CSV table of C-alpha atoms in Angstrom, one decimal:
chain,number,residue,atom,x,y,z
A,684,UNK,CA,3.9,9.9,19.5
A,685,UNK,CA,3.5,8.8,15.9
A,686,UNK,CA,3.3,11.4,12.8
A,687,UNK,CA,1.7,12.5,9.7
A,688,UNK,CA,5.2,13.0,8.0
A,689,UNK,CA,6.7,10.6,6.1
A,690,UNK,CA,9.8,8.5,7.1
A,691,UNK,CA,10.9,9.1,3.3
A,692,UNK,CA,10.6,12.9,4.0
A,693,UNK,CA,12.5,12.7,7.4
A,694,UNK,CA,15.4,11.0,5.4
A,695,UNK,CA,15.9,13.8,3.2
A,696,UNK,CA,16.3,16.6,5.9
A,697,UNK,CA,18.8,14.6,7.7
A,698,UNK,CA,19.7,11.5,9.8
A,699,UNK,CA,16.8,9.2,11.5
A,700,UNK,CA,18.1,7.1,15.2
A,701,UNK,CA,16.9,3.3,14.4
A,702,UNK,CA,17.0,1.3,17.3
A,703,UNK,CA,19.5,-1.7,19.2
A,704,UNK,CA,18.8,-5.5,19.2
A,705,UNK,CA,15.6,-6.4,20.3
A,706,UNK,CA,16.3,-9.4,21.0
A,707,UNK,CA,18.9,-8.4,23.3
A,708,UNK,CA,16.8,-6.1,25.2
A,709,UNK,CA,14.5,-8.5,25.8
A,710,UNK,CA,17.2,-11.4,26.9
A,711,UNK,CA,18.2,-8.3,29.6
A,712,UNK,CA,15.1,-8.3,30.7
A,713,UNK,CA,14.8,-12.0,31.5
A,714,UNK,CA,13.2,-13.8,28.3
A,715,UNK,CA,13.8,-17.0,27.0
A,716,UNK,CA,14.7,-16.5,23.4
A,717,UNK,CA,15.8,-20.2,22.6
A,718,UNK,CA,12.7,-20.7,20.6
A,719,UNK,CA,12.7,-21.3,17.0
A,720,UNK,CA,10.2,-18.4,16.9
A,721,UNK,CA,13.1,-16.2,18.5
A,722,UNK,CA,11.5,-12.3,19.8
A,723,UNK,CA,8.1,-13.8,17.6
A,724,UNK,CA,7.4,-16.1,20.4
A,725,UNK,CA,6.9,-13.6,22.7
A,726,UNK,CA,4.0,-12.5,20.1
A,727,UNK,CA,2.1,-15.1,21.5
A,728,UNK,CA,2.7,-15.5,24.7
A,729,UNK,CA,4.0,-11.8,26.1
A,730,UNK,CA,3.6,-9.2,23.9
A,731,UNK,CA,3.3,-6.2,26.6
A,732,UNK,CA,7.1,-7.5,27.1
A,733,UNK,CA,7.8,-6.7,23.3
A,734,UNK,CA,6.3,-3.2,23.9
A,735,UNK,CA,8.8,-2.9,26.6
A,736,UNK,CA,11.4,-3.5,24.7
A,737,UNK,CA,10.5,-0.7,22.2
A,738,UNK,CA,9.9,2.0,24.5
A,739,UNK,CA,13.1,1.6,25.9
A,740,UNK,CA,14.4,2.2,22.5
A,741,UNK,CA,12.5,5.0,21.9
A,742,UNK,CA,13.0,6.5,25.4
A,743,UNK,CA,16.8,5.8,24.7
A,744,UNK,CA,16.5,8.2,21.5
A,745,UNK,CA,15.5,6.0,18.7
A,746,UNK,CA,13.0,7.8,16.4
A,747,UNK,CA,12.6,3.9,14.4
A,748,UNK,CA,10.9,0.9,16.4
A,749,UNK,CA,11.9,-2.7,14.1
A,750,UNK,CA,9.2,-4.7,14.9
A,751,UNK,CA,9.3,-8.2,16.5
A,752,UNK,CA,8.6,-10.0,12.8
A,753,UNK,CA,12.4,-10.9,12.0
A,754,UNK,CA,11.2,-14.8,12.4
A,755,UNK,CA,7.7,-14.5,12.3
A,756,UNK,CA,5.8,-16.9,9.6
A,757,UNK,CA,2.7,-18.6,8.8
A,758,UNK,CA,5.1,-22.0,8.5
A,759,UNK,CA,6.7,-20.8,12.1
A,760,UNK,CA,3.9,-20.4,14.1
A,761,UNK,CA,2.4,-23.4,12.5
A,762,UNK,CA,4.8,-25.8,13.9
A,763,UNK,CA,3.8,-24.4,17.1
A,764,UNK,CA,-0.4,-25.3,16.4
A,765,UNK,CA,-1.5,-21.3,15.4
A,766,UNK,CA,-3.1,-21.9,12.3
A,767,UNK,CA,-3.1,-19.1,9.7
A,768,UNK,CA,-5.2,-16.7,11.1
A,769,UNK,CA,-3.6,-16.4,14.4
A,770,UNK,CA,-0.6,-16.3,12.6
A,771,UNK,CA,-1.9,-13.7,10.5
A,772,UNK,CA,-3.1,-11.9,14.1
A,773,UNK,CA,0.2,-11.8,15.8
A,774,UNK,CA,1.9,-10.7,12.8
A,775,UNK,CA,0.0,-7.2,12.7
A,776,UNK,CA,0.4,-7.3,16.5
A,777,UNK,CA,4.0,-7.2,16.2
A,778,UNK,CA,3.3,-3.6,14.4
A,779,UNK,CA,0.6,-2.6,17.3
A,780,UNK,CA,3.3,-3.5,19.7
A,781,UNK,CA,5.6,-1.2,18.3
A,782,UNK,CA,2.6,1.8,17.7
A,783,UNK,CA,1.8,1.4,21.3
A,784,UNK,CA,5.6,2.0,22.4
A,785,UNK,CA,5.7,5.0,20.1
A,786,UNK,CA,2.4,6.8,21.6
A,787,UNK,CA,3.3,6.0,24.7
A,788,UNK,CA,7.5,6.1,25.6
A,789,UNK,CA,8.2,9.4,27.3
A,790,UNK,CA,10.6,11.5,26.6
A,791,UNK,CA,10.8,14.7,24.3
A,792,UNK,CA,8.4,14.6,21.8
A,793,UNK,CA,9.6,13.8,18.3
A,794,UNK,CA,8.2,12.0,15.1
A,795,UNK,CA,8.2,8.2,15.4
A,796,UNK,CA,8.2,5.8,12.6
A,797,UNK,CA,7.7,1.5,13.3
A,798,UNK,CA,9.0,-0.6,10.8
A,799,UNK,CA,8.1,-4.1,10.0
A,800,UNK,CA,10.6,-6.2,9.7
A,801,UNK,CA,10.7,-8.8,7.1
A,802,UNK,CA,13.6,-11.2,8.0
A,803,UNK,CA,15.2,-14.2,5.4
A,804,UNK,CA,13.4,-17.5,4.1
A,805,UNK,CA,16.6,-18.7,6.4
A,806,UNK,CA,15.4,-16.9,9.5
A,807,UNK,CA,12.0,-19.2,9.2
A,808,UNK,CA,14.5,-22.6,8.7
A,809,UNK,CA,16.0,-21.5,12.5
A,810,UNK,CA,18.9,-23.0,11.3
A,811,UNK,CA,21.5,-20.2,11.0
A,812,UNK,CA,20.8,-20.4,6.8
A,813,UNK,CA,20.0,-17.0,6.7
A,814,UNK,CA,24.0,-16.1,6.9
A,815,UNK,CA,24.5,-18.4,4.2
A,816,UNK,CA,21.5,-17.6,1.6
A,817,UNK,CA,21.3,-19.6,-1.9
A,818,UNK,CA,18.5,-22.2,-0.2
A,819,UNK,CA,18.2,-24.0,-3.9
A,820,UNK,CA,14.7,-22.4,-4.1
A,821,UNK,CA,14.4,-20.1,-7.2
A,822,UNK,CA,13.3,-16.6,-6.9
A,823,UNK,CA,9.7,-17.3,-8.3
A,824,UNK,CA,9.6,-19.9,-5.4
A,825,UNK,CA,10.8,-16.9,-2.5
A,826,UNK,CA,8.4,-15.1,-3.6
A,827,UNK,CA,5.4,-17.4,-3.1
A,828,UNK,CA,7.2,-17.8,0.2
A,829,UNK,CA,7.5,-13.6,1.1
A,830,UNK,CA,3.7,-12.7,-0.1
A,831,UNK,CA,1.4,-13.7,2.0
A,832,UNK,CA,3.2,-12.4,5.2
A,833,UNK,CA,4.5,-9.1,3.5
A,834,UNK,CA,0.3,-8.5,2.4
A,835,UNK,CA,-0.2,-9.1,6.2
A,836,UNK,CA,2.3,-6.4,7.7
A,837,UNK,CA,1.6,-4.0,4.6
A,838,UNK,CA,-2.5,-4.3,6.1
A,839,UNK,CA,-1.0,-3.4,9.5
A,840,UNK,CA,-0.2,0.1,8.2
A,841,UNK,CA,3.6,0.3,9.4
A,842,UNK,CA,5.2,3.1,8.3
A,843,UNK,CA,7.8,1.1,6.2
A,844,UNK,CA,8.8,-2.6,5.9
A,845,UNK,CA,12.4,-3.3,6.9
A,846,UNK,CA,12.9,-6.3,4.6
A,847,UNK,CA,16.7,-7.3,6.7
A,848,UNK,CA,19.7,-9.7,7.0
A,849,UNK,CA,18.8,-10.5,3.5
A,850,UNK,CA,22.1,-12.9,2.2
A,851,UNK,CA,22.4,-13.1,-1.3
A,852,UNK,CA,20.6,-11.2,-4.2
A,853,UNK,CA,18.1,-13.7,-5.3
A,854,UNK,CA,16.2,-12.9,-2.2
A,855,UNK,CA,16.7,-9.8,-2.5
A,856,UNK,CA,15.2,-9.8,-6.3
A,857,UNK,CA,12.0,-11.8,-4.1
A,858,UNK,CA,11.1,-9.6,-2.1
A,859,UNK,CA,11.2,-6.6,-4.5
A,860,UNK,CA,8.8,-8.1,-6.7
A,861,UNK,CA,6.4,-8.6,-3.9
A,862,UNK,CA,7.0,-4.6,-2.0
A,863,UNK,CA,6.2,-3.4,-5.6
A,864,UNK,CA,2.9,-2.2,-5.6
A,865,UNK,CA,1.9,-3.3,-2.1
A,866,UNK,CA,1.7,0.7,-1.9
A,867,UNK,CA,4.6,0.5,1.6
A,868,UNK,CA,7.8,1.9,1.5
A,869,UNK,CA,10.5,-0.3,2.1
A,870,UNK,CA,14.3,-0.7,2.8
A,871,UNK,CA,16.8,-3.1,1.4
A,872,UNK,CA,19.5,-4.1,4.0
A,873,UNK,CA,21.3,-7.1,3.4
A,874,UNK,CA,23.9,-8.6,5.8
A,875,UNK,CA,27.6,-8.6,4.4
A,876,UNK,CA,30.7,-9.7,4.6
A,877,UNK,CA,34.1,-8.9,3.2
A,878,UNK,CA,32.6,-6.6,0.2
A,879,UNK,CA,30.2,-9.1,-0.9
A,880,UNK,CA,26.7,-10.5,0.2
A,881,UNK,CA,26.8,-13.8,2.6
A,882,UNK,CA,26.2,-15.6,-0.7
A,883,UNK,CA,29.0,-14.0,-2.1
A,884,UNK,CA,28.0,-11.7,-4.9
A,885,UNK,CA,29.6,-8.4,-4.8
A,886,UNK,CA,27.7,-5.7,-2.9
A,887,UNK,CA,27.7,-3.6,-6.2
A,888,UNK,CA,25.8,-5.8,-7.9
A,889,UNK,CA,23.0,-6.0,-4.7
A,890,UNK,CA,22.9,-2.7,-4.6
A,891,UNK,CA,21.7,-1.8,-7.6
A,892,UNK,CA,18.5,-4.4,-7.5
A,893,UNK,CA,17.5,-1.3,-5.1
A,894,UNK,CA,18.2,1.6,-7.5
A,895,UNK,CA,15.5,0.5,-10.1
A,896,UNK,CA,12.7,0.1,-7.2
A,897,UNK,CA,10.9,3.3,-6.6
A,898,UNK,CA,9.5,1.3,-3.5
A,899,UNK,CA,12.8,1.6,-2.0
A,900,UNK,CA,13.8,4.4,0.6
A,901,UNK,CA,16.9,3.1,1.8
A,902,UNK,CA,19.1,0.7,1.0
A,903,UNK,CA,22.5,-1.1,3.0
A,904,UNK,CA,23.2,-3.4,5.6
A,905,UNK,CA,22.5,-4.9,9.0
A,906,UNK,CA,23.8,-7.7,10.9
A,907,UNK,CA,27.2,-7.0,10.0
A,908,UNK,CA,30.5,-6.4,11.5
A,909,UNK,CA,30.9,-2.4,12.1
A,910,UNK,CA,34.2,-3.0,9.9
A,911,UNK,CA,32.0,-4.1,7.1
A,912,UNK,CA,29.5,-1.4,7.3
A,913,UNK,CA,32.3,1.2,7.4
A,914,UNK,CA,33.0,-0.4,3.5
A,915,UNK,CA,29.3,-1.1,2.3
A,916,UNK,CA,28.1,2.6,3.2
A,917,UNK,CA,30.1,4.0,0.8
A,918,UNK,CA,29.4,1.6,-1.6
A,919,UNK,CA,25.6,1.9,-1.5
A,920,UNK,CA,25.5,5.7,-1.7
A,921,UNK,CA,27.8,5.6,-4.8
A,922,UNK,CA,25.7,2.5,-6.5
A,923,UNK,CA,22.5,4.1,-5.6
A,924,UNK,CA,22.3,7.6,-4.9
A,925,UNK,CA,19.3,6.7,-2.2
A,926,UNK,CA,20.2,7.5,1.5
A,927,UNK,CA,21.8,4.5,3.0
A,928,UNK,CA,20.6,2.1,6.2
A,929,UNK,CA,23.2,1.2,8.2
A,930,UNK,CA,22.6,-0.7,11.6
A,931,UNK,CA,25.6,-3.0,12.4
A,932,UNK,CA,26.1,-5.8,15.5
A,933,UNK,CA,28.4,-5.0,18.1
A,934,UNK,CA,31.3,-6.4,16.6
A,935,UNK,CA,31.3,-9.6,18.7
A,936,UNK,CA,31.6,-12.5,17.2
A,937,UNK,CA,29.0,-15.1,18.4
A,938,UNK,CA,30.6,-18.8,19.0
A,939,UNK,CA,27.5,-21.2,18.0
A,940,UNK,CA,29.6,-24.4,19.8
A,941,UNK,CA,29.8,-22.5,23.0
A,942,UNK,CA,26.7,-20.9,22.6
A,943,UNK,CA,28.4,-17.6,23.8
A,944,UNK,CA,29.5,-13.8,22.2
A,945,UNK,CA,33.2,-13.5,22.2
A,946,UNK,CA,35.3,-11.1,21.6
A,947,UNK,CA,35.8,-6.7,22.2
A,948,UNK,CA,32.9,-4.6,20.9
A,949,UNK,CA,33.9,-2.4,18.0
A,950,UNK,CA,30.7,-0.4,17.5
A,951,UNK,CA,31.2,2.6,19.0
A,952,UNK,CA,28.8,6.3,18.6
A,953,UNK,CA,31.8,7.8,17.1
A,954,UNK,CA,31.4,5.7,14.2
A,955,UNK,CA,28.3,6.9,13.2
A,956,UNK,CA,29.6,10.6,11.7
A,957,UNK,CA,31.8,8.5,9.3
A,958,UNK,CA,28.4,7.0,7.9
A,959,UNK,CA,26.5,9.8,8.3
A,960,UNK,CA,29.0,11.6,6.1
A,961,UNK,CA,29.0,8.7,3.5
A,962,UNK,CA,25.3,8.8,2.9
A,963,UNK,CA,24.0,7.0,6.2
A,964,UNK,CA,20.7,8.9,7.2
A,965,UNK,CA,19.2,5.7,9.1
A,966,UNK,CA,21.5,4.4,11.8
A,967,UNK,CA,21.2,2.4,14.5
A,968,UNK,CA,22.6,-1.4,15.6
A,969,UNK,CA,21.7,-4.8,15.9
A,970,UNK,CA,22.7,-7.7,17.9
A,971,UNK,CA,24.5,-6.8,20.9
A,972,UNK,CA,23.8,-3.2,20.9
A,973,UNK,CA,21.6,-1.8,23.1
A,974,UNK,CA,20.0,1.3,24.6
A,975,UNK,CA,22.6,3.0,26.1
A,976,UNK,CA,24.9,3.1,22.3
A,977,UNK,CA,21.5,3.9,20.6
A,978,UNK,CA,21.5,6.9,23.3
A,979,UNK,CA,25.5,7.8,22.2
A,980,UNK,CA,23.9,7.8,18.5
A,981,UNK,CA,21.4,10.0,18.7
A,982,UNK,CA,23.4,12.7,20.8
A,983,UNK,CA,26.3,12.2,18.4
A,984,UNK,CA,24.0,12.5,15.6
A,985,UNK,CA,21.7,15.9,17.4
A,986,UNK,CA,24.8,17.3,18.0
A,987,UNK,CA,23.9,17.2,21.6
């Protein structure tokens, strides 16, 4: 079930469920995602599997389906022969995809919003850059880079571009220029560490690119430790006085030499009042959480 109300409205009468990892939903279920293109491949070559993947979110109680865009590019797909008008085509499918999962996921019938997620230049590298950010390309040259796909995904009517895992504020100053006037909504969330962007500039200072854009309609972080959310939540409620995104990992730590996730959990649905009551109203988790914690949230959240 989609709907006629706003996602900005939704955030101002309280707390909206995002979903889990989508690309660990989709590992559970059996997919190779060892592809430079990541969940994007599966654009191409299954894409019932990626509406899968969001129903099971949705049916799991997320009201917010992140579409499967993270790593998809017109310079991606061209290494693998789709010239830019498939490219262009399975970028607005990834938005489809998520549509279809909303209309169709069972369960009791709420609004549903799909985001289109607009990862890093870094995430198009496949190269793990994205947690590093400062790529030595200038902010005029990001936003060449952002344009064309963000005009694509804006055409494909989402209901707000997730513009994610963004690492340093450069980026960040990118992709605002090219949301502003694209006539989307969109939310900042940058992935942190310690206080301070992956680049290293303080999250204070991130924060408040988002406080000048009207375009904006949340603003925090993703991809993070649940430690470092518990920190930047407060911080972007006080820079910004916009409701705050907040969609951590597990807590795991991933080992790239063994090619393995190490390590205890930390995210747990318990977690979620302390952002709530910080200024949190879009929750949910990334890597390494899944359906059953996006469940936990949305009870914990419905007070049910």
């Amino acid at each position: 079930m989609s709907t006629t109300e706003s996602l900005a409205a939704a955030l101002a009468d309280g707390p909206v469920v995002l979903d889990g990892g989508l690309s660990n939903q989709l590992a559970a279920a059996g997919h190779d995602l060892s592809d430079a293109l990541w969940s994007a491949r599966l654009l191409a070559d299954e894409p019932e599997a990626v509406t899968a993947a969001h129903r099971a979110y949705f049916e799991a109680g997320a009201d917010v389906a992140i579409t499967a865009s993270y790593q998809a590019t017109f310079e991606g797909f061209a290494r693998r022969g789709a010239g830019r008008e498939r490219a262009a085509e399975l970028m607005a499918l990834s938005v489809r995809c998520a549509r279809t999962a909303a209309e169709g996921a069972a369960g009791p019938r709420r609004p549903r919003w799909v985001a289109a997620s607009v990862g890093p230049y870094g995430a198009m590298l496949a190269d793990g850059s994205e947690y590093r950010g400062r790529y030595g390309l200038s902010v005029a040259e990001l936003e060449r880079f952002h344009r064309p796909r963000l005009e694509v995904l804006a055409a494909a009517a989402p209901d707000v571009l997730a513009l994610e895992t963004i690492p340093d504020t450069d980026e960040a100053e990118a992709l605002l220029r090219v949301v502003s006037g694209l006539g989307v909504p969109a939310w900042l969330s940058y992935s942190a560490a310690g206080g301070r962007t992956r680049a290293g500039q303080p999250l204070e200072d991130a924060f408040a690119l988002a406080a000048r854009a009207d375009e904006v309609i949340a603003v925090g972080v993703n991809c993070c430790t649940p430690e470092d959310a518990d920190h930047a939540v407060a911080v972007a409620a006080r820079v910004t006085d916009k409701p705050v995104v907040v969609y951590p990992n597990s807590g795991e730590r991933w080992d790239a030499r063994a090619r393995a996730w190490t390590g205890e959990p930390t995210f747990s649905a318990s977690r979620v009042t302390g952002w709530r009551d910080a200024g949190a109203r879009l929750i949910g988790g990334c890597c390494r959480v899944g359906p059953d914690t996006i469940t936990s949230i949305a009870r914990t959240l419905r007070g049910s």
